[in-house]
Coordinates of C-alpha atoms in Angstrom, one line a residue:
Chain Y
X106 CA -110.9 -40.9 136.8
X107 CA -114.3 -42.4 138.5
X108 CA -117.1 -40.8 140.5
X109 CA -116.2 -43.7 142.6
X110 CA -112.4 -43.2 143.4
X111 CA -112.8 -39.8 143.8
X112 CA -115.4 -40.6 146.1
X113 CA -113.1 -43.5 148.4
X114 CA -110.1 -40.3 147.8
X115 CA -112.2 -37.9 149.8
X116 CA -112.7 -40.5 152.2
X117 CA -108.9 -40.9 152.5
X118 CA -108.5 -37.5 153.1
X119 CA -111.1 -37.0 155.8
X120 CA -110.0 -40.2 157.5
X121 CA -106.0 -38.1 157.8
X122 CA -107.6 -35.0 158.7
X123 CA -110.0 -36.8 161.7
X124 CA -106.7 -38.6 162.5
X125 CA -104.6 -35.4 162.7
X126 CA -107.3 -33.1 164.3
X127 CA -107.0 -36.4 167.6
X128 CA -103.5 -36.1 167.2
X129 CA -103.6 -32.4 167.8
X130 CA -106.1 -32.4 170.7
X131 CA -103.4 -34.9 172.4
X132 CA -101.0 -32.8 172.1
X133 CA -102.6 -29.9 173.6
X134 CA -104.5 -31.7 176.2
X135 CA -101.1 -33.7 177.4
X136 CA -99.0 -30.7 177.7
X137 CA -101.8 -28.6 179.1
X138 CA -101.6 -31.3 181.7
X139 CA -98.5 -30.6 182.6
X140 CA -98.4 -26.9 182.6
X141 CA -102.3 -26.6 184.6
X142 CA -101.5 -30.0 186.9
X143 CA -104.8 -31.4 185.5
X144 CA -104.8 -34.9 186.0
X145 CA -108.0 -35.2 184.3
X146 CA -106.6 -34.3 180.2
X147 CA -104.1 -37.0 181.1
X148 CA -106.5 -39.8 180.9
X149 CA -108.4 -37.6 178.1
X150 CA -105.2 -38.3 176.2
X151 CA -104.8 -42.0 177.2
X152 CA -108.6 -42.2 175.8
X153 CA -107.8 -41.4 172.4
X154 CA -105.0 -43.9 171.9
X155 CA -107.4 -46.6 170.5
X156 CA -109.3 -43.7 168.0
X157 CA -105.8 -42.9 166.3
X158 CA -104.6 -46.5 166.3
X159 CA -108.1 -47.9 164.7
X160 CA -108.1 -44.7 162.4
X161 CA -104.8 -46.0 161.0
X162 CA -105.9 -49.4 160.4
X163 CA -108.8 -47.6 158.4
X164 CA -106.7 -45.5 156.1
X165 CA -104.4 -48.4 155.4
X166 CA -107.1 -50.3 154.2
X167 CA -108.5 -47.5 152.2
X168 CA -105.7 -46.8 150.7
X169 CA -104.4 -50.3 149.6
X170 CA -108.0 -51.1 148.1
X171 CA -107.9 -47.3 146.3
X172 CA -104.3 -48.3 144.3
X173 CA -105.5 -52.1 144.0
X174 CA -109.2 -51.7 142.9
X175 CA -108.5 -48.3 140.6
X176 CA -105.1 -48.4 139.4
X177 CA -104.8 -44.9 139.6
X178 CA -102.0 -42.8 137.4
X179 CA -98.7 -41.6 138.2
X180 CA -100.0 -38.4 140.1
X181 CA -102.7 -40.5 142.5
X182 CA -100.4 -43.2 142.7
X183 CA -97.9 -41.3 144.7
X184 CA -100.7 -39.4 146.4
X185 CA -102.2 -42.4 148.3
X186 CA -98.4 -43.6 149.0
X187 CA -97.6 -40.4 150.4
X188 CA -101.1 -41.2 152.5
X189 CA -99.7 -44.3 153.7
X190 CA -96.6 -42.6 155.2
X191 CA -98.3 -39.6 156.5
X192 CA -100.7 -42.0 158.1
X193 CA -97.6 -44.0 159.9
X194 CA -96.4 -40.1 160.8
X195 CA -99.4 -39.6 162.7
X196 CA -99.8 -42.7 164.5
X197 CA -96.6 -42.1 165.9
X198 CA -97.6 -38.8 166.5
X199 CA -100.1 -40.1 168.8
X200 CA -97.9 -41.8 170.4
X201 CA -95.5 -39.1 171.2
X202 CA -98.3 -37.1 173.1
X203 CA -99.1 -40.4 175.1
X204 CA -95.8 -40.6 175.9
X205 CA -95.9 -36.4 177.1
X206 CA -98.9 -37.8 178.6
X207 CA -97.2 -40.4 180.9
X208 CA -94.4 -37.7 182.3
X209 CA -97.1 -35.3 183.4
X210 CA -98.6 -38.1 185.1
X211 CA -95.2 -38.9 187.1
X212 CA -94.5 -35.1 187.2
X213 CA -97.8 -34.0 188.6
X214 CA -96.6 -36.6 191.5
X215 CA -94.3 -34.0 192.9
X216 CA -94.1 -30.6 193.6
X217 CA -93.4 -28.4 190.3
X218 CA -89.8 -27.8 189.5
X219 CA -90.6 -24.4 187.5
X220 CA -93.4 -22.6 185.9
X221 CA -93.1 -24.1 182.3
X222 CA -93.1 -20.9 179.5
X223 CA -91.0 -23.0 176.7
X224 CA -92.6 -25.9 176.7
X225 CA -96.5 -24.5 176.4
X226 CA -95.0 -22.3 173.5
X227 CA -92.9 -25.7 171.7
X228 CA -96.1 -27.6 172.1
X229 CA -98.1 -24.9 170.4
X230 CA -95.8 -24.8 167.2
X231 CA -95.4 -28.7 167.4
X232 CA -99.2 -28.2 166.9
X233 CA -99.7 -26.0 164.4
X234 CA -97.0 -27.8 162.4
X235 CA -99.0 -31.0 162.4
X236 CA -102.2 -28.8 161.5
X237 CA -100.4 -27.3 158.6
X238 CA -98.8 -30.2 157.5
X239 CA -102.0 -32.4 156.7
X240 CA -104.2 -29.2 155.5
X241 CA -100.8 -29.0 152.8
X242 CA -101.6 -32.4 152.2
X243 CA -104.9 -32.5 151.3
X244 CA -104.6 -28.7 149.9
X245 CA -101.7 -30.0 148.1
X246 CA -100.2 -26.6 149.4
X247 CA -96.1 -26.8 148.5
X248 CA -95.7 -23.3 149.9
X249 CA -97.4 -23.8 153.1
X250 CA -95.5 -27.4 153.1
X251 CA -92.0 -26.1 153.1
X252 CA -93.2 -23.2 155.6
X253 CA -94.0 -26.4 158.0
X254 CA -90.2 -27.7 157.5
X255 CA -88.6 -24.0 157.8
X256 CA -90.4 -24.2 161.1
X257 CA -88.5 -27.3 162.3
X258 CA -85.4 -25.7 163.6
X259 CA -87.4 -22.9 165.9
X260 CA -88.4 -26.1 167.9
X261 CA -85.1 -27.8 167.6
X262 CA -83.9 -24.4 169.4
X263 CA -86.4 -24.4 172.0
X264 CA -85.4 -27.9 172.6
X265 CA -82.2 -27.4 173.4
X266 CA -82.6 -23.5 175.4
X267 CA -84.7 -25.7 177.7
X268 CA -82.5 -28.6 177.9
X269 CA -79.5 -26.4 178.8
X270 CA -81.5 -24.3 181.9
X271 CA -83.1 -27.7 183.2
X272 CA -79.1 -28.8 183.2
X273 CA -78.2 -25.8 185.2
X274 CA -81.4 -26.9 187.7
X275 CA -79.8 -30.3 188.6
X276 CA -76.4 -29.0 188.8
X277 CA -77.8 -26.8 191.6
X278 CA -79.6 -29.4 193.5
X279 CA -79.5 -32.8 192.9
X280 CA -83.0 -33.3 194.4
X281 CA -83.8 -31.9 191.1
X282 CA -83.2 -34.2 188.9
X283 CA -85.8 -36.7 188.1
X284 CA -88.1 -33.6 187.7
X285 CA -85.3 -32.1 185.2
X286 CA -85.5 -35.5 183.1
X287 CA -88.9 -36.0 182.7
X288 CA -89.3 -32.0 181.1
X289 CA -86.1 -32.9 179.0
X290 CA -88.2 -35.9 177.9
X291 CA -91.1 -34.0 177.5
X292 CA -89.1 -31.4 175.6
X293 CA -87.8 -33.9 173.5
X294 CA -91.1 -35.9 172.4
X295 CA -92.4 -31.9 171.3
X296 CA -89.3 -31.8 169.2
X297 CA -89.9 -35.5 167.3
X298 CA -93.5 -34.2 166.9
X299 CA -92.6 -31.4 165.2
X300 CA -90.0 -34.0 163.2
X301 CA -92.7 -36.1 162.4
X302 CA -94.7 -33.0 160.7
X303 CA -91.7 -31.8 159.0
X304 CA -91.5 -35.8 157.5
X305 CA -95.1 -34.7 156.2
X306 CA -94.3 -31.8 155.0
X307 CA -91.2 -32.7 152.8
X308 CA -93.8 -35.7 151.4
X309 CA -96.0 -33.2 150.2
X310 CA -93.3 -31.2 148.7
X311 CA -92.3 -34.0 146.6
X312 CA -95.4 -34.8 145.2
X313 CA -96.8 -31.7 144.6
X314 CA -93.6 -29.6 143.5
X315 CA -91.8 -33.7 142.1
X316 CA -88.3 -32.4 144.1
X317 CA -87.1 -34.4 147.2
X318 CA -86.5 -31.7 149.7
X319 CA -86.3 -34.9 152.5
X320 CA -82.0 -34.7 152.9
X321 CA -81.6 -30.6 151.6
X322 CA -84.4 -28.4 152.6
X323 CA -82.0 -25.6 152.6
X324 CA -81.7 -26.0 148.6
X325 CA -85.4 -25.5 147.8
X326 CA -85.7 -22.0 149.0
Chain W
X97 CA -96.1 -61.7 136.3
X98 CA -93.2 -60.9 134.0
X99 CA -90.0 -61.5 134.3
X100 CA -88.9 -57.8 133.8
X101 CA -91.4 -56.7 137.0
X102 CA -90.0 -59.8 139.1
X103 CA -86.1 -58.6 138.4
X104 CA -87.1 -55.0 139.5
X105 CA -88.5 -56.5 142.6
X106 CA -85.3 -58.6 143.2
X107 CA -83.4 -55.1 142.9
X108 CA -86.0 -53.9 145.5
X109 CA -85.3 -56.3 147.8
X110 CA -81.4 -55.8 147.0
X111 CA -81.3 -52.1 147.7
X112 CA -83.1 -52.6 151.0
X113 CA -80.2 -55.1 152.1
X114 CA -77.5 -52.9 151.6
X115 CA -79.7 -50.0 153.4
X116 CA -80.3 -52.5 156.7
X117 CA -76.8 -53.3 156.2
X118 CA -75.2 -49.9 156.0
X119 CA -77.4 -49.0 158.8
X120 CA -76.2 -52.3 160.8
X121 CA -72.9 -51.0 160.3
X122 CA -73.6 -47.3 162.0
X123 CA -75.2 -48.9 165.1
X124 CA -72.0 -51.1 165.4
X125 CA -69.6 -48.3 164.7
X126 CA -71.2 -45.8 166.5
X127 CA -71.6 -47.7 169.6
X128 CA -68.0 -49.2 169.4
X129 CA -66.7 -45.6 169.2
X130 CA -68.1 -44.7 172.9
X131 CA -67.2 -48.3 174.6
X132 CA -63.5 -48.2 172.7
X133 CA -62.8 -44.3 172.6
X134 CA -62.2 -44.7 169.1
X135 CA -62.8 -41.3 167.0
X136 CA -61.9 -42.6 163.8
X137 CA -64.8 -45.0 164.0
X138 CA -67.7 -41.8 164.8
X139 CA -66.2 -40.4 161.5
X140 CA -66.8 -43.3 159.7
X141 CA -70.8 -43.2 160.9
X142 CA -70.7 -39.8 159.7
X143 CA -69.7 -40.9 155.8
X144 CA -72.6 -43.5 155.8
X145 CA -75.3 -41.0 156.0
X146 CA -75.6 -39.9 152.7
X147 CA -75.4 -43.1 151.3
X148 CA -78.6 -44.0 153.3
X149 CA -80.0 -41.2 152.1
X150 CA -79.6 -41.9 148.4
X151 CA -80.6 -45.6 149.0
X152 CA -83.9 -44.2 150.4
X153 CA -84.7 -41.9 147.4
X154 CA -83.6 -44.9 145.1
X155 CA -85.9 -47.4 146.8
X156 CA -88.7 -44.8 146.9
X157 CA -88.6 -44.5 142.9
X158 CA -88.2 -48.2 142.0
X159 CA -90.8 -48.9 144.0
X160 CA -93.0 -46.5 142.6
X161 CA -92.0 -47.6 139.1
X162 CA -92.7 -50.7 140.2
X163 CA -96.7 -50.1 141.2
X164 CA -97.5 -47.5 138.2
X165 CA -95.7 -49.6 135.0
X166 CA -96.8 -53.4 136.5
X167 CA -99.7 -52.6 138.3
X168 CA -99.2 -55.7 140.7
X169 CA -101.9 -57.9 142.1
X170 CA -103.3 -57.3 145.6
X171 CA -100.4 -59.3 147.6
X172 CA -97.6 -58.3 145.4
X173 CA -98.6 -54.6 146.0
X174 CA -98.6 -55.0 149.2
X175 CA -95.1 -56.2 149.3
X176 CA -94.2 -53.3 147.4
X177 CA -96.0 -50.7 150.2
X178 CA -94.1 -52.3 152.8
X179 CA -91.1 -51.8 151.4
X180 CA -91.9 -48.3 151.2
X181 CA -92.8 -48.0 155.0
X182 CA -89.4 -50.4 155.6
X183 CA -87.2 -47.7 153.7
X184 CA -88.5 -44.7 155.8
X185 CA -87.7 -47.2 158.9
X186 CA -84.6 -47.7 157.7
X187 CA -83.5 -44.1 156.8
X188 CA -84.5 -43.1 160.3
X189 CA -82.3 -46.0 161.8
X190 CA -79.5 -44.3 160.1
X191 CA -80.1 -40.9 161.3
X192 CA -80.4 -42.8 164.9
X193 CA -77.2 -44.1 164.3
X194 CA -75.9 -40.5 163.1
X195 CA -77.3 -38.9 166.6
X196 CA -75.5 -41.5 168.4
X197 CA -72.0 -41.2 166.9
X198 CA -72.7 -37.5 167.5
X199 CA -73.5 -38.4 171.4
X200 CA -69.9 -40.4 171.4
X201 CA -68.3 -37.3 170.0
X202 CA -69.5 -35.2 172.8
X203 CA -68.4 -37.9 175.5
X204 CA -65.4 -38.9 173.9
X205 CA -64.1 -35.2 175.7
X206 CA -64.6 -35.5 178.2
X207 CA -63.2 -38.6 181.0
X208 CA -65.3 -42.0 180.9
X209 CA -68.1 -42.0 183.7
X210 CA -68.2 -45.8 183.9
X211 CA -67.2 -48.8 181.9
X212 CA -69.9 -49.7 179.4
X213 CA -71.6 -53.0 179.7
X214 CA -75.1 -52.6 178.9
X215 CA -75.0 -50.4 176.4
X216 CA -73.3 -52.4 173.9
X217 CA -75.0 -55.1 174.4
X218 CA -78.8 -53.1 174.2
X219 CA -76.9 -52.6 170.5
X220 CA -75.9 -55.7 170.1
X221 CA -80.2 -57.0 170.0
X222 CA -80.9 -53.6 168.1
X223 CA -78.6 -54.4 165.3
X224 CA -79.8 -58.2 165.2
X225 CA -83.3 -57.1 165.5
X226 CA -82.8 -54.9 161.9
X227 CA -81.0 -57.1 160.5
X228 CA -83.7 -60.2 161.4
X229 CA -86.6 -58.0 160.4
X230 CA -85.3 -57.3 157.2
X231 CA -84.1 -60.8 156.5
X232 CA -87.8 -61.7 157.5
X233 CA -89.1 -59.4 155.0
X234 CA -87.2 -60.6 151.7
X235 CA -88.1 -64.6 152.6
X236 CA -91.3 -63.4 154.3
X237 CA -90.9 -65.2 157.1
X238 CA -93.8 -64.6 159.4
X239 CA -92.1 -66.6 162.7
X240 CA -89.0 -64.4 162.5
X241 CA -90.9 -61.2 162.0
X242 CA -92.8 -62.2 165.4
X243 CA -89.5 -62.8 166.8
X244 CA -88.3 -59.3 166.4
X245 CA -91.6 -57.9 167.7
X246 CA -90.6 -60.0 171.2
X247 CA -87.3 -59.2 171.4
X248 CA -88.4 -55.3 172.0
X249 CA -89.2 -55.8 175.8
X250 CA -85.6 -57.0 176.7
X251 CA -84.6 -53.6 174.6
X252 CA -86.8 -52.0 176.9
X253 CA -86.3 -53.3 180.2
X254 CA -82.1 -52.4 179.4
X255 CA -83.6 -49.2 178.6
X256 CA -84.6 -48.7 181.8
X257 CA -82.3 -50.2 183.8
X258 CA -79.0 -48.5 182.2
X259 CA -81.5 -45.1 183.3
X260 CA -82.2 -45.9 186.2
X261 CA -78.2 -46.5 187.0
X262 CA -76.9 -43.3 185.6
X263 CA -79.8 -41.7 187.6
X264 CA -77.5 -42.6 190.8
X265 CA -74.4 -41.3 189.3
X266 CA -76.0 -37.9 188.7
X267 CA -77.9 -38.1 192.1
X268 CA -74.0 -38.8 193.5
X269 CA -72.6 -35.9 191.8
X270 CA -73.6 -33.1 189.9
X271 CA -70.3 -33.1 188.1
X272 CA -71.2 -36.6 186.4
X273 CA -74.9 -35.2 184.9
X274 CA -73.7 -33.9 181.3
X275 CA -71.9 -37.3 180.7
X276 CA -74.7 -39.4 182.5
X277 CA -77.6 -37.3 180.1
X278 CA -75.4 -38.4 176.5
X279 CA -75.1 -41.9 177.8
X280 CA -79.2 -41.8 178.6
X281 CA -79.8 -40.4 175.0
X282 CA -77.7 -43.1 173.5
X283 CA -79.5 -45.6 175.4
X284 CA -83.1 -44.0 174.3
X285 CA -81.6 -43.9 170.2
X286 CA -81.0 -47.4 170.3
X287 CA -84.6 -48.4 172.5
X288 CA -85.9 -46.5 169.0
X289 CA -83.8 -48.2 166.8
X290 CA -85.0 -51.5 168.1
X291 CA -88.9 -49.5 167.8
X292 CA -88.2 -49.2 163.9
X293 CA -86.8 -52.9 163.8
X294 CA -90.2 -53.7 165.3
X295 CA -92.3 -51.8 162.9
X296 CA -91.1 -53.6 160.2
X297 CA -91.1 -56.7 161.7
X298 CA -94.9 -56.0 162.4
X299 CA -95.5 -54.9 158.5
X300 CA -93.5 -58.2 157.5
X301 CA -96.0 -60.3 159.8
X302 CA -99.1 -58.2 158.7
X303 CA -98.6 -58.8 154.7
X304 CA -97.4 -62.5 155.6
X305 CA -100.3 -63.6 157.6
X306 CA -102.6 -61.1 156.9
X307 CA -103.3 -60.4 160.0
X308 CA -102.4 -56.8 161.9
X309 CA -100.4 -56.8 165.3
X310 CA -99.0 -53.6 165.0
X311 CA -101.4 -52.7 168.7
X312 CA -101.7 -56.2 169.9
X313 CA -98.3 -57.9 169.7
X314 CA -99.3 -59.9 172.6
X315 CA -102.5 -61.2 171.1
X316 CA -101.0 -63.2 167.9
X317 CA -99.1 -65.8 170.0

């Protein structure tokens, strides 16, 4: 292959790992909002919106031109399309933790409901999941890729331990309520997050390791 | 091009049809279930999944075929990337459609909160809105893919009102807040549904006209 593709394929890879390292900050900063009632990582997080979304535009481009300009072999080939997904993954990633981003900003409007333990601790896997998932990628790391998609169902757990105690909050008192929704939401967009990485995960699987572990993770063990 | 690359890309195209359609199918069926109390129909959604899921691993090789043996030309390739983006859309739809039936199976036990109204019909646009996008991708038809990308506000503002409704009912009574939470998650699958329907519609614009509105919709009127 030439000096020069290699060259536009580091570029590829730097582009995802600048995207992902944003993505990450947002999720920290918009759930660290939430838990420290800083108003001030909120708009941090609104900040970075445009960064991801021109990033993605960037990688797009990148990658189109590396598959029309090079027609690179089988192996490349489903490298850059696995780029092209994981880029859509963390767009939507971005979006996710704008989303977090816009219930702490309602939220920090009332009084806190609870001091928030799960939540922190979701976000922090959701995060290192997404970290993981891209350093797999551009590692092409199939160990450490399925590790990322055994971690899926620890958040899926937390997920629904803190949807069940923020149910047993509004049974008590309805004034509770809109507060309890807004953590289930925020529990929720942690939990599509860490989705979103597992997505990533499973590509890199397949195209290191050439099995589809996307619909039967359990069978690649 | 040849005629052998131009009959693989009509099986493309094919393969995606009965994927939107399938998944067309789930949102109908699973919504149906919860407005008609009909069980049989939630099993029904369940049986679809895995053919989703092979339709997405098929699509994902043809397509892949399709790039490494043909090496296509810049707007043909193009084609071919979207309809890898389109098939992840689509396979997501269908699990969409999957956590749906599984909200009507929880409801279904218990006694109806309220007649459904807005629900349906938020399904309704959802279901058209895949269906359009993906008819706007085979004929690539730029004005229909634009058409999808508007419908998404009404999908939105239904969104929001059918929350902001079942808010009251758990605000009246604490008894009605499990059912009122399922119907809130089937209203937020389907906003997401109609989110997917929109990405694609936005791909289908982008490799039509060339131009990018995935993060100004508003701008390419």
């Amino acid at each position: 292959m030439d000096r020069h593709f290699d060259e536009e394929l580091k570029i590829l890879k730097e582009k995802l790992i600048s995207m992902s390292s944003i993505a990450e900050e947002m999720i920290q900063k918009s759930t660290t909002a939430l838990k420290d009632r800083n108003t001030a990582l909120i708009a941090d997080v609104f900040e970075k919106e445009k960064d991801v979304n021109m990033l993605q535009i960037e990688v797009d481009d990148i990658a189109l031109k590396l598959i029309a300009l090079h027609q690179p072999a089988a192996s490349d080939l489903r490298f850059i399309i696995s780029a092209i997904k994981i880029n859509s993954d963390l767009e939507r990633i971005g979006d996710l933790a704008i989303n977090i981003a816009q219930c702490a900003q309602d939220l920090l409007k009332e009084a806190p409901l609870k001091p928030l333990i799960d939540i922190p601790r979701m976000a922090d896997i959701a995060q290192k999941m997404v970290k993981d998932a891209i350093d797999a990628f551009v590692n092409k790391n199939s160990v450490l890729a399925r590790d990322v998609c055994m971690r899926d169902d620890s958040v899926d757990d937390l997920n629904d331990q803190i949807f069940r105690e923020l149910l047993t909050y509004m049974m008590q008192d309805s004034k509770n309520i809109n507060r309890a929704i807004e953590l289930i939401l925020v529990a929720r967009h942690l939990e599509r997050i860490a989705d979103h990485a597992t997505n990533i995960g499973e590509d890199v699987y397949y195209i290191v390791e050439g099995k589809d572990i996307r619909h039967h993770v359990e069978d690649s063990q």
